[in-house]
PDB file of C-alpha atoms and ligand atoms in Angstrom:
ATOM      1  CA  MET R   1     -27.610   6.496 -24.335  1.00 84.00           C
ATOM      2  CA  ASN R   2     -25.077   9.346 -24.478  1.00 95.00           C
ATOM      3  CA  ARG R   3     -24.424   9.372 -20.718  1.00 98.00           C
ATOM      4  CA  ARG R   4     -21.051  10.316 -19.187  1.00 98.00           C
ATOM      5  CA  ILE R   5     -19.634   7.357 -17.265  1.00 98.00           C
ATOM      6  CA  VAL R   6     -16.421   6.896 -15.258  1.00 99.00           C
ATOM      7  CA  VAL R   7     -15.167   3.367 -14.617  1.00 99.00           C
ATOM      8  CA  SER R   8     -12.117   2.889 -12.410  1.00 99.00           C
ATOM      9  CA  GLY R   9     -10.063  -0.192 -13.202  1.00 98.00           C
ATOM     10  CA  GLY R  10     -11.720  -0.121 -16.622  1.00 98.00           C
ATOM     11  CA  GLY R  11      -8.738  -1.591 -18.451  1.00 98.00           C
ATOM     12  CA  THR R  12      -9.080  -5.177 -17.238  1.00 98.00           C
ATOM     13  CA  GLY R  13     -11.476  -7.837 -15.998  1.00 98.00           C
ATOM     14  CA  ILE R  14     -14.772  -6.696 -14.525  1.00 98.00           C
ATOM     15  CA  GLY R  15     -14.130  -2.995 -15.152  1.00 98.00           C
ATOM     16  CA  ARG R  16     -13.344  -3.615 -18.783  1.00 98.00           C
ATOM     17  CA  ALA R  17     -16.629  -5.512 -19.240  1.00 98.00           C
ATOM     18  CA  ILE R  18     -18.516  -2.675 -17.528  1.00 99.00           C
ATOM     19  CA  ALA R  19     -16.877  -0.039 -19.737  1.00 99.00           C
ATOM     20  CA  ALA R  20     -17.518  -2.092 -22.888  1.00 98.00           C
ATOM     21  CA  SER R  21     -21.173  -2.561 -22.025  1.00 98.00           C
ATOM     22  CA  PHE R  22     -21.724   1.171 -21.539  1.00 98.00           C
ATOM     23  CA  ALA R  23     -19.778   1.954 -24.728  1.00 98.00           C
ATOM     24  CA  ARG R  24     -21.920  -0.514 -26.726  1.00 98.00           C
ATOM     25  CA  ALA R  25     -24.998   1.329 -25.425  1.00 98.00           C
ATOM     26  CA  GLY R  26     -23.618   4.586 -26.861  1.00 98.00           C
ATOM     27  CA  ASP R  27     -22.366   6.142 -23.625  1.00 98.00           C
ATOM     28  CA  HIS R  28     -19.134   8.139 -23.248  1.00 98.00           C
ATOM     29  CA  VAL R  29     -16.880   6.235 -20.892  1.00 98.00           C
ATOM     30  CA  THR R  30     -13.717   7.415 -19.156  1.00 99.00           C
ATOM     31  CA  ILE R  31     -11.661   4.465 -17.954  1.00 99.00           C
ATOM     32  CA  VAL R  32      -9.042   4.991 -15.262  1.00 99.00           C
ATOM     33  CA  GLY R  33      -6.160   2.786 -14.113  1.00 98.00           C
ATOM     34  CA  ARG R  34      -2.443   3.021 -13.485  1.00 98.00           C
ATOM     35  CA  ARG R  35      -1.258   1.316 -16.708  1.00 98.00           C
ATOM     36  CA  ALA R  36      -1.724   3.601 -19.720  1.00 98.00           C
ATOM     37  CA  ASP R  37      -0.953   0.834 -22.254  1.00 98.00           C
ATOM     38  CA  VAL R  38      -3.659  -1.449 -20.836  1.00 98.00           C
ATOM     39  CA  LEU R  39      -6.249   1.353 -20.919  1.00 98.00           C
ATOM     40  CA  GLU R  40      -5.292   2.458 -24.436  1.00 98.00           C
ATOM     41  CA  LYS R  41      -6.006  -1.017 -25.828  1.00 98.00           C
ATOM     42  CA  VAL R  42      -9.601  -0.801 -24.598  1.00 98.00           C
ATOM     43  CA  ALA R  43      -9.986   2.780 -25.805  1.00 98.00           C
ATOM     44  CA  ALA R  44      -8.777   1.706 -29.252  1.00 98.00           C
ATOM     45  CA  GLU R  45     -11.622  -0.834 -29.452  1.00 98.00           C
ATOM     46  CA  TYR R  46     -14.462   1.558 -28.634  1.00 98.00           C
ATOM     47  CA  GLU R  47     -14.991   4.964 -30.206  1.00 97.00           C
ATOM     48  CA  THR R  48     -16.567   6.467 -27.086  1.00 98.00           C
ATOM     49  CA  VAL R  49     -14.037   5.208 -24.523  1.00 98.00           C
ATOM     50  CA  THR R  50     -11.337   7.602 -23.265  1.00 98.00           C
ATOM     51  CA  ALA R  51      -8.324   6.415 -21.288  1.00 98.00           C
ATOM     52  CA  VAL R  52      -6.932   8.416 -18.375  1.00 98.00           C
ATOM     53  CA  ALA R  53      -3.953   6.880 -16.587  1.00 98.00           C
ATOM     54  CA  ALA R  54      -3.922   7.682 -12.873  1.00 99.00           C
ATOM     55  CA  ASP R  55      -3.186   6.121  -9.509  1.00 99.00           C
ATOM     56  CA  LEU R  56      -6.428   6.667  -7.607  1.00 99.00           C
ATOM     57  CA  THR R  57      -4.685   6.515  -4.236  1.00 98.00           C
ATOM     58  CA  VAL R  58      -2.882   9.766  -5.140  1.00 98.00           C
ATOM     59  CA  PRO R  59      -5.013  12.926  -4.614  1.00 98.00           C
ATOM     60  CA  ALA R  60      -3.262  14.931  -7.366  1.00 98.00           C
ATOM     61  CA  ASP R  61      -3.899  12.112  -9.861  1.00 98.00           C
ATOM     62  CA  VAL R  62      -7.579  12.000  -8.902  1.00 99.00           C
ATOM     63  CA  GLU R  63      -7.864  15.768  -9.309  1.00 98.00           C
ATOM     64  CA  ARG R  64      -6.359  15.398 -12.787  1.00 98.00           C
ATOM     65  CA  VAL R  65      -9.006  12.783 -13.676  1.00 98.00           C
ATOM     66  CA  ALA R  66     -11.827  15.025 -12.402  1.00 98.00           C
ATOM     67  CA  ALA R  67     -10.466  17.978 -14.403  1.00 98.00           C
ATOM     68  CA  THR R  68     -11.034  16.039 -17.651  1.00 98.00           C
ATOM     69  CA  LEU R  69     -14.808  15.943 -17.041  1.00 98.00           C
ATOM     70  CA  ASP R  70     -17.493  18.643 -16.985  1.00 98.00           C
ATOM     71  CA  SER R  71     -20.258  16.377 -15.774  1.00 98.00           C
ATOM     72  CA  VAL R  72     -20.738  12.732 -14.821  1.00 98.00           C
ATOM     73  CA  ASP R  73     -23.897  10.628 -14.820  1.00 98.00           C
ATOM     74  CA  VAL R  74     -22.484   7.382 -13.399  1.00 99.00           C
ATOM     75  CA  VAL R  75     -19.376   6.760 -11.272  1.00 99.00           C
ATOM     76  CA  VAL R  76     -18.362   3.099 -11.120  1.00 99.00           C
ATOM     77  CA  ASN R  77     -15.724   2.603  -8.419  1.00 99.00           C
ATOM     78  CA  ASN R  78     -14.433  -0.765  -9.542  1.00 98.00           C
ATOM     79  CA  ALA R  79     -10.645  -0.468  -9.033  1.00 99.00           C
ATOM     80  CA  GLY R  80      -9.231  -2.669  -6.303  1.00 98.00           C
ATOM     81  CA  GLY R  81      -8.204  -6.182  -5.475  1.00 98.00           C
ATOM     82  CA  ALA R  82      -6.422  -8.324  -2.892  1.00 98.00           C
ATOM     83  CA  VAL R  83      -3.136  -6.561  -3.404  1.00 98.00           C
ATOM     84  CA  TYR R  84      -0.801  -7.345  -0.492  1.00 98.00           C
ATOM     85  CA  ASP R  85       1.575 -10.239  -1.147  1.00 96.00           C
ATOM     86  CA  GLY R  86       4.418  -9.274   1.179  1.00 97.00           C
ATOM     87  CA  PRO R  87       5.524 -11.022   4.387  1.00 98.00           C
ATOM     88  CA  LEU R  88       3.376 -11.141   7.528  1.00 98.00           C
ATOM     89  CA  SER R  89       6.099 -11.713  10.126  1.00 98.00           C
ATOM     90  CA  THR R  90       6.305  -8.427  11.989  1.00 98.00           C
ATOM     91  CA  LEU R  91       3.744  -5.923  13.183  1.00 98.00           C
ATOM     92  CA  ALA R  92       5.154  -3.524  10.597  1.00 98.00           C
ATOM     93  CA  ASP R  93       4.295  -6.125   7.915  1.00 98.00           C
ATOM     94  CA  HIS R  94       0.712  -6.260   9.187  1.00 98.00           C
ATOM     95  CA  ALA R  95       0.522  -2.465   9.113  1.00 98.00           C
ATOM     96  CA  ALA R  96       1.716  -2.551   5.508  1.00 98.00           C
ATOM     97  CA  ALA R  97      -0.921  -5.151   4.599  1.00 98.00           C
ATOM     98  CA  TRP R  98      -3.754  -3.120   6.143  1.00 98.00           C
ATOM     99  CA  ARG R  99      -2.579   0.073   4.482  1.00 98.00           C
ATOM    100  CA  ALA R 100      -2.239  -1.628   1.102  1.00 98.00           C
ATOM    101  CA  GLU R 101      -5.737  -3.174   1.149  1.00 98.00           C
ATOM    102  CA  LEU R 102      -7.399  -0.028   2.484  1.00 98.00           C
ATOM    103  CA  ASP R 103      -5.592   2.126  -0.081  1.00 98.00           C
ATOM    104  CA  ALA R 104      -6.468  -0.129  -3.027  1.00 98.00           C
ATOM    105  CA  ASN R 105     -10.084  -0.797  -2.134  1.00 98.00           C
ATOM    106  CA  VAL R 106     -11.318   2.117  -0.020  1.00 99.00           C
ATOM    107  CA  LEU R 107      -9.153   5.138  -0.760  1.00 98.00           C
ATOM    108  CA  THR R 108      -9.443   4.675  -4.533  1.00 99.00           C
ATOM    109  CA  ALA R 109     -13.251   4.808  -4.281  1.00 99.00           C
ATOM    110  CA  ALA R 110     -13.381   7.535  -1.635  1.00 98.00           C
ATOM    111  CA  LEU R 111     -11.069   9.917  -3.500  1.00 99.00           C
ATOM    112  CA  LEU R 112     -12.598   9.401  -6.945  1.00 99.00           C
ATOM    113  CA  THR R 113     -16.173   9.719  -5.694  1.00 99.00           C
ATOM    114  CA  THR R 114     -15.377  12.768  -3.570  1.00 98.00           C
ATOM    115  CA  ALA R 115     -13.611  14.510  -6.459  1.00 99.00           C
ATOM    116  CA  LEU R 116     -16.416  13.791  -8.935  1.00 99.00           C
ATOM    117  CA  LEU R 117     -19.414  14.404  -6.662  1.00 98.00           C
ATOM    118  CA  PRO R 118     -19.813  18.117  -7.487  1.00 98.00           C
ATOM    119  CA  LYS R 119     -20.117  17.104 -11.170  1.00 98.00           C
ATOM    120  CA  VAL R 120     -22.557  14.199 -10.727  1.00 98.00           C
ATOM    121  CA  THR R 121     -25.968  14.771 -12.338  1.00 98.00           C
ATOM    122  CA  ARG R 122     -28.761  15.848  -9.982  1.00 98.00           C
ATOM    123  CA  PRO R 123     -31.294  14.278 -10.133  1.00 98.00           C
ATOM    124  CA  GLY R 124     -30.522  10.940 -11.784  1.00 98.00           C
ATOM    125  CA  GLY R 125     -26.840  10.438 -10.931  1.00 98.00           C
ATOM    126  CA  ARG R 126     -25.474   7.070  -9.846  1.00 99.00           C
ATOM    127  CA  VAL R 127     -22.570   6.056  -7.618  1.00 99.00           C
ATOM    128  CA  ILE R 128     -21.651   2.363  -7.660  1.00 99.00           C
ATOM    129  CA  LEU R 129     -19.020   0.723  -5.444  1.00 99.00           C
ATOM    130  CA  MET R 130     -17.409  -2.686  -6.074  1.00 99.00           C
ATOM    131  CA  SER R 131     -17.255  -4.856  -2.969  1.00 98.00           C
ATOM    132  CA  SER R 132     -16.848  -8.631  -2.708  1.00 98.00           C
ATOM    133  CA  VAL R 133     -18.434 -11.688  -1.187  1.00 98.00           C
ATOM    134  CA  ALA R 134     -15.347 -11.562   1.067  1.00 98.00           C
ATOM    135  CA  ALA R 135     -16.925  -8.581   2.848  1.00 98.00           C
ATOM    136  CA  VAL R 136     -19.733 -10.759   4.208  1.00 97.00           C
ATOM    137  CA  LYS R 137     -18.277 -14.245   4.487  1.00 96.00           C
ATOM    138  CA  GLY R 138     -14.796 -13.263   5.673  1.00 94.00           C
ATOM    139  CA  GLY R 139     -11.763 -12.679   3.574  1.00 94.00           C
ATOM    140  CA  GLY R 140      -8.955 -11.379   5.753  1.00 97.00           C
ATOM    141  CA  VAL R 141      -7.788  -7.813   5.485  1.00 98.00           C
ATOM    142  CA  TYR R 142      -9.109  -7.568   1.909  1.00 98.00           C
ATOM    143  CA  GLY R 143     -12.609  -8.561   3.091  1.00 98.00           C
ATOM    144  CA  ALA R 144     -12.421  -6.037   5.907  1.00 98.00           C
ATOM    145  CA  ALA R 145     -11.464  -3.300   3.455  1.00 98.00           C
ATOM    146  CA  LYS R 146     -14.390  -4.195   1.173  1.00 98.00           C
ATOM    147  CA  ALA R 147     -16.752  -4.189   4.187  1.00 98.00           C
ATOM    148  CA  ALA R 148     -15.663  -0.622   4.922  1.00 98.00           C
ATOM    149  CA  LEU R 149     -17.236   0.383   1.610  1.00 98.00           C
ATOM    150  CA  HIS R 150     -20.635  -0.836   2.821  1.00 98.00           C
ATOM    151  CA  GLY R 151     -20.789   1.536   5.787  1.00 98.00           C
ATOM    152  CA  TRP R 152     -19.576   4.415   3.656  1.00 98.00           C
ATOM    153  CA  ALA R 153     -22.161   3.632   0.959  1.00 98.00           C
ATOM    154  CA  TYR R 154     -24.976   3.807   3.522  1.00 98.00           C
ATOM    155  CA  SER R 155     -23.974   7.295   4.629  1.00 98.00           C
ATOM    156  CA  LEU R 156     -23.415   8.485   1.060  1.00 98.00           C
ATOM    157  CA  ALA R 157     -26.818   7.139   0.015  1.00 99.00           C
ATOM    158  CA  THR R 158     -28.441   8.943   2.954  1.00 98.00           C
ATOM    159  CA  ARG R 159     -26.716  12.209   2.096  1.00 98.00           C
ATOM    160  CA  LEU R 160     -27.254  12.070  -1.671  1.00 98.00           C
ATOM    161  CA  GLY R 161     -30.755  10.567  -1.854  1.00 98.00           C
ATOM    162  CA  PRO R 162     -32.450  13.961  -1.385  1.00 98.00           C
ATOM    163  CA  GLU R 163     -30.342  15.270  -4.286  1.00 98.00           C
ATOM    164  CA  GLY R 164     -31.573  12.493  -6.598  1.00 98.00           C
ATOM    165  CA  ILE R 165     -28.377  10.428  -6.628  1.00 98.00           C
ATOM    166  CA  THR R 166     -28.486   6.709  -5.806  1.00 99.00           C
ATOM    167  CA  VAL R 167     -25.545   4.903  -4.185  1.00 99.00           C
ATOM    168  CA  ASN R 168     -25.260   1.123  -4.318  1.00 99.00           C
ATOM    169  CA  VAL R 169     -22.669  -1.585  -3.778  1.00 99.00           C
ATOM    170  CA  VAL R 170     -22.173  -4.629  -6.002  1.00 98.00           C
ATOM    171  CA  ALA R 171     -20.588  -7.617  -4.232  1.00 98.00           C
ATOM    172  CA  PRO R 172     -19.345 -10.235  -6.709  1.00 98.00           C
ATOM    173  CA  GLY R 173     -18.513 -13.808  -5.803  1.00 98.00           C
ATOM    174  CA  TYR R 174     -15.915 -15.676  -7.831  1.00 98.00           C
ATOM    175  CA  VAL R 175     -15.389 -14.077 -11.265  1.00 98.00           C
ATOM    176  CA  ALA R 176     -12.996 -15.676 -13.752  1.00 96.00           C
ATOM    177  CA  GLU R 177     -11.256 -13.966 -16.713  1.00 94.00           C
ATOM    178  CA  THR R 178      -9.746 -11.142 -14.662  1.00 96.00           C
ATOM    179  CA  GLU R 179      -6.283 -10.332 -13.320  1.00 96.00           C
ATOM    180  CA  PHE R 180      -7.579 -10.650  -9.752  1.00 96.00           C
ATOM    181  CA  PHE R 181      -6.169 -14.090  -8.919  1.00 95.00           C
ATOM    182  CA  GLY R 182      -2.840 -13.716 -10.734  1.00 93.00           C
ATOM    183  CA  ASP R 183      -0.624 -16.769 -10.183  1.00 89.00           C
ATOM    184  CA  ARG R 184      -3.172 -18.420  -7.881  1.00 90.00           C
ATOM    185  CA  MET R 185      -5.428 -19.269 -10.849  1.00 93.00           C
ATOM    186  CA  SER R 186      -5.336 -22.883 -12.068  1.00 95.00           C
ATOM    187  CA  PRO R 187      -7.944 -25.385 -13.367  1.00 95.00           C
ATOM    188  CA  GLU R 188      -8.159 -26.888  -9.849  1.00 96.00           C
ATOM    189  CA  PHE R 189      -8.645 -23.473  -8.242  1.00 96.00           C
ATOM    190  CA  HIS R 190     -11.358 -22.631 -10.780  1.00 97.00           C
ATOM    191  CA  GLU R 191     -13.199 -25.920 -10.143  1.00 97.00           C
ATOM    192  CA  SER R 192     -13.043 -25.449  -6.376  1.00 97.00           C
ATOM    193  CA  ARG R 193     -14.703 -22.038  -6.748  1.00 97.00           C
ATOM    194  CA  VAL R 194     -17.338 -23.383  -9.168  1.00 98.00           C
ATOM    195  CA  ARG R 195     -18.261 -26.061  -6.591  1.00 98.00           C
ATOM    196  CA  GLN R 196     -19.104 -23.306  -4.086  1.00 97.00           C
ATOM    197  CA  THR R 197     -21.860 -21.988  -6.377  1.00 98.00           C
ATOM    198  CA  LEU R 198     -25.402 -23.306  -6.782  1.00 98.00           C
ATOM    199  CA  VAL R 199     -25.497 -22.637 -10.514  1.00 98.00           C
ATOM    200  CA  GLY R 200     -22.493 -24.819 -11.350  1.00 98.00           C
ATOM    201  CA  ARG R 201     -20.334 -22.260 -13.110  1.00 98.00           C
ATOM    202  CA  GLY R 202     -17.922 -19.494 -12.358  1.00 98.00           C
ATOM    203  CA  GLY R 203     -18.928 -15.897 -12.805  1.00 98.00           C
ATOM    204  CA  VAL R 204     -17.707 -13.906 -15.793  1.00 98.00           C
ATOM    205  CA  PRO R 205     -17.157 -10.141 -15.975  1.00 98.00           C
ATOM    206  CA  ASP R 206     -20.347  -9.701 -18.034  1.00 98.00           C
ATOM    207  CA  ASP R 207     -22.385 -11.068 -15.076  1.00 98.00           C
ATOM    208  CA  ILE R 208     -21.224  -8.109 -13.020  1.00 98.00           C
ATOM    209  CA  ALA R 209     -21.558  -5.638 -15.905  1.00 99.00           C
ATOM    210  CA  ALA R 210     -25.212  -6.637 -16.313  1.00 98.00           C
ATOM    211  CA  THR R 211     -25.943  -5.744 -12.689  1.00 98.00           C
ATOM    212  CA  VAL R 212     -24.069  -2.455 -12.983  1.00 99.00           C
ATOM    213  CA  ASP R 213     -26.023  -1.685 -16.184  1.00 98.00           C
ATOM    214  CA  HIS R 214     -29.265  -2.116 -14.294  1.00 98.00           C
ATOM    215  CA  LEU R 215     -28.203  -0.032 -11.292  1.00 99.00           C
ATOM    216  CA  ALA R 216     -27.104   2.731 -13.680  1.00 98.00           C
ATOM    217  CA  SER R 217     -30.399   2.687 -15.579  1.00 98.00           C
ATOM    218  CA  PRO R 218     -33.431   4.923 -14.964  1.00 97.00           C
ATOM    219  CA  ALA R 219     -35.333   1.715 -14.093  1.00 98.00           C
ATOM    220  CA  ALA R 220     -33.245   1.354 -10.914  1.00 98.00           C
ATOM    221  CA  GLY R 221     -34.123   4.765  -9.489  1.00 98.00           C
ATOM    222  CA  TYR R 222     -35.847   3.206  -6.458  1.00 98.00           C
ATOM    223  CA  ILE R 223     -32.773   1.157  -5.455  1.00 98.00           C
ATOM    224  CA  THR R 224     -30.346   2.945  -3.141  1.00 99.00           C
ATOM    225  CA  GLY R 225     -28.226   2.133  -0.107  1.00 98.00           C
ATOM    226  CA  GLN R 226     -28.160  -1.574  -1.025  1.00 98.00           C
ATOM    227  CA  ILE R 227     -25.560  -4.309  -1.283  1.00 98.00           C
ATOM    228  CA  ILE R 228     -26.348  -6.336  -4.413  1.00 98.00           C
ATOM    229  CA  HIS R 229     -24.782  -9.823  -4.294  1.00 98.00           C
ATOM    230  CA  VAL R 230     -23.854 -11.483  -7.593  1.00 98.00           C
ATOM    231  CA  ASN R 231     -22.290 -14.804  -6.625  1.00 98.00           C
ATOM    232  CA  GLY R 232     -24.077 -17.764  -8.222  1.00 98.00           C
ATOM    233  CA  GLY R 233     -25.500 -18.705  -4.821  1.00 98.00           C
ATOM    234  CA  SER R 234     -22.137 -19.212  -3.130  1.00 97.00           C
ATOM    235  CA  VAL R 235     -23.433 -17.151  -0.201  1.00 97.00           C
ATOM    236  CA  LEU R 236     -27.165 -17.132   0.524  1.00 96.00           C
ATOM    237  CA  GLY R 237     -29.691 -14.693   1.822  1.00 87.00           C
ATOM    238  CA  ARG R 238     -27.854 -11.416   1.797  1.00 74.00           C
TER     239      ARG R 238
HETATM  240  N1  NAP O   1     -12.507 -11.388  -9.801  1.00 80.09           N
HETATM  241  C1  NAP O   1     -13.199 -11.699  -8.716  1.00 80.09           C
HETATM  242  O1  NAP O   1     -13.463 -12.888  -8.438  1.00 80.09           O
HETATM  243  C2  NAP O   1     -13.710 -10.607  -7.797  1.00 80.09           C
HETATM  244  C3  NAP O   1     -14.591 -10.992  -6.771  1.00 80.09           C
HETATM  245  C4  NAP O   1     -15.097 -10.021  -5.920  1.00 80.09           C
HETATM  246  C5  NAP O   1     -14.746  -8.688  -6.076  1.00 80.09           C
HETATM  247  N2  NAP O   1     -13.872  -8.341  -7.082  1.00 80.09           N
HETATM  248  C6  NAP O   1     -13.538  -6.912  -7.210  1.00 80.09           C
HETATM  249  O2  NAP O   1     -13.838  -6.481  -8.530  1.00 80.09           O
HETATM  250  C7  NAP O   1     -13.024  -5.354  -8.855  1.00 80.09           C
HETATM  251  C8  NAP O   1     -12.387  -5.586 -10.222  1.00 80.09           C
HETATM  252  O3  NAP O   1     -11.452  -6.657 -10.106  1.00 80.09           O
HETATM  253  P1  NAP O   1     -11.162  -7.701 -11.270  1.00 80.09           P
HETATM  254  O4  NAP O   1     -11.566  -9.022 -10.763  1.00 80.09           O
HETATM  255  O5  NAP O   1     -11.678  -7.229 -12.560  1.00 80.09           O
HETATM  256  O6  NAP O   1      -9.547  -7.721 -11.219  1.00 80.09           O
HETATM  257  P2  NAP O   1      -8.479  -6.917 -12.064  1.00 80.09           P
HETATM  258  O7  NAP O   1      -8.501  -7.394 -13.473  1.00 80.09           O
HETATM  259  O8  NAP O   1      -7.206  -7.074 -11.288  1.00 80.09           O
HETATM  260  O9  NAP O   1      -8.960  -5.403 -12.020  1.00 80.09           O
HETATM  261  C9  NAP O   1      -8.568  -4.444 -11.055  1.00 80.09           C
HETATM  262  C10 NAP O   1      -8.382  -3.110 -11.756  1.00 80.09           C
HETATM  263  O10 NAP O   1      -8.174  -2.067 -10.797  1.00 80.09           O
HETATM  264  C11 NAP O   1      -7.160  -1.207 -11.284  1.00 80.09           C
HETATM  265  N3  NAP O   1      -6.513  -0.586 -10.131  1.00 80.09           N
HETATM  266  C12 NAP O   1      -6.021  -1.206  -9.038  1.00 80.09           C
HETATM  267  N4  NAP O   1      -5.466  -0.318  -8.199  1.00 80.09           N
HETATM  268  C13 NAP O   1      -5.612   0.903  -8.781  1.00 80.09           C
HETATM  269  C14 NAP O   1      -5.218   2.226  -8.415  1.00 80.09           C
HETATM  270  N5  NAP O   1      -4.543   2.476  -7.280  1.00 80.09           N
HETATM  271  N6  NAP O   1      -5.540   3.242  -9.242  1.00 80.09           N
HETATM  272  C15 NAP O   1      -6.208   3.006 -10.400  1.00 80.09           C
HETATM  273  N7  NAP O   1      -6.597   1.784 -10.795  1.00 80.09           N
HETATM  274  C16 NAP O   1      -6.293   0.748  -9.997  1.00 80.09           C
HETATM  275  C17 NAP O   1      -6.216  -2.121 -12.074  1.00 80.09           C
HETATM  276  O11 NAP O   1      -5.503  -1.427 -13.089  1.00 80.09           O
HETATM  277  P3  NAP O   1      -3.954  -1.002 -12.907  1.00 80.09           P
HETATM  278  O12 NAP O   1      -3.251  -2.185 -12.299  1.00 80.09           O
HETATM  279  O13 NAP O   1      -3.494  -0.702 -14.309  1.00 80.09           O
HETATM  280  O14 NAP O   1      -3.986   0.188 -12.023  1.00 80.09           O
HETATM  281  C18 NAP O   1      -7.188  -3.103 -12.719  1.00 80.09           C
HETATM  282  O15 NAP O   1      -7.625  -2.653 -13.980  1.00 80.09           O
HETATM  283  C19 NAP O   1     -12.016  -5.193  -7.700  1.00 80.09           C
HETATM  284  O16 NAP O   1     -12.453  -4.176  -6.840  1.00 80.09           O
HETATM  285  C20 NAP O   1     -12.077  -6.545  -7.008  1.00 80.09           C
HETATM  286  O17 NAP O   1     -11.719  -6.471  -5.650  1.00 80.09           O
HETATM  287  C21 NAP O   1     -13.347  -9.266  -7.936  1.00 80.09           C
END
């Protein structure tokens, strides 16, 4: 469709599936992450994907990403994860855990969106934030960080609606085939997560990409300020 798209965390897992889906539709996609080699592999697969290595918790890096773009139609803030695996013995450890989760999941989205906003298409632009089922059913500090995105999305949607930009949050449940779970992933872990769903399977990155595709499309112009849950029925009625 020849749109300009930015996908953070576009080198792996859910972000990679989102970037690939846009690229297959003929859009120009900039993928951002810290590991240049991981991003370059994706860019090598798709003619219209460009890799920009950056740590989105670092303002100067985010400014460098924004400087590569003249205009943006869709910003997909997907980078994040449950990142803290240090000790939790002292209060200083707890402070480190909170800072790590807020940096990875909130600051990455806040800085990238803020830097790109002046370049987002008006009307018709889209801002999408990646939350988690953990934000609504509980999920420790990580869940709290994801929940922070919801409140911010509501105020962004309110501010940007009159300018023709929609802002929505996608909240995935369990999604396999990503780097999210690291060493915790095992056949038993996978099965335990599948049992929590009503559809009897784990999610895959393309499940989330399909929802992002819709939110980015002209057909979704009447959806804004919403949390869209994609979780196979593991949490109901949200
Ligand atoms: N998988 C699930 O079950 C699940 C469920 C609910 C929500 N989510 C959310 O979905 C999103 C995608 O996760 P995933 O499951 O696809 O896991 P993933 O494969 O670990 O993807 C996370 C991506 O974010 C990038 N990233 C992390 N910190 C960054 C930073 N400071 N600057 C730039 N890029 C950064 C990583 O790349 P680098 O390491 O190279 O920077 C990586 O590509 C995350 O926000 C996650 O919280 C996942």
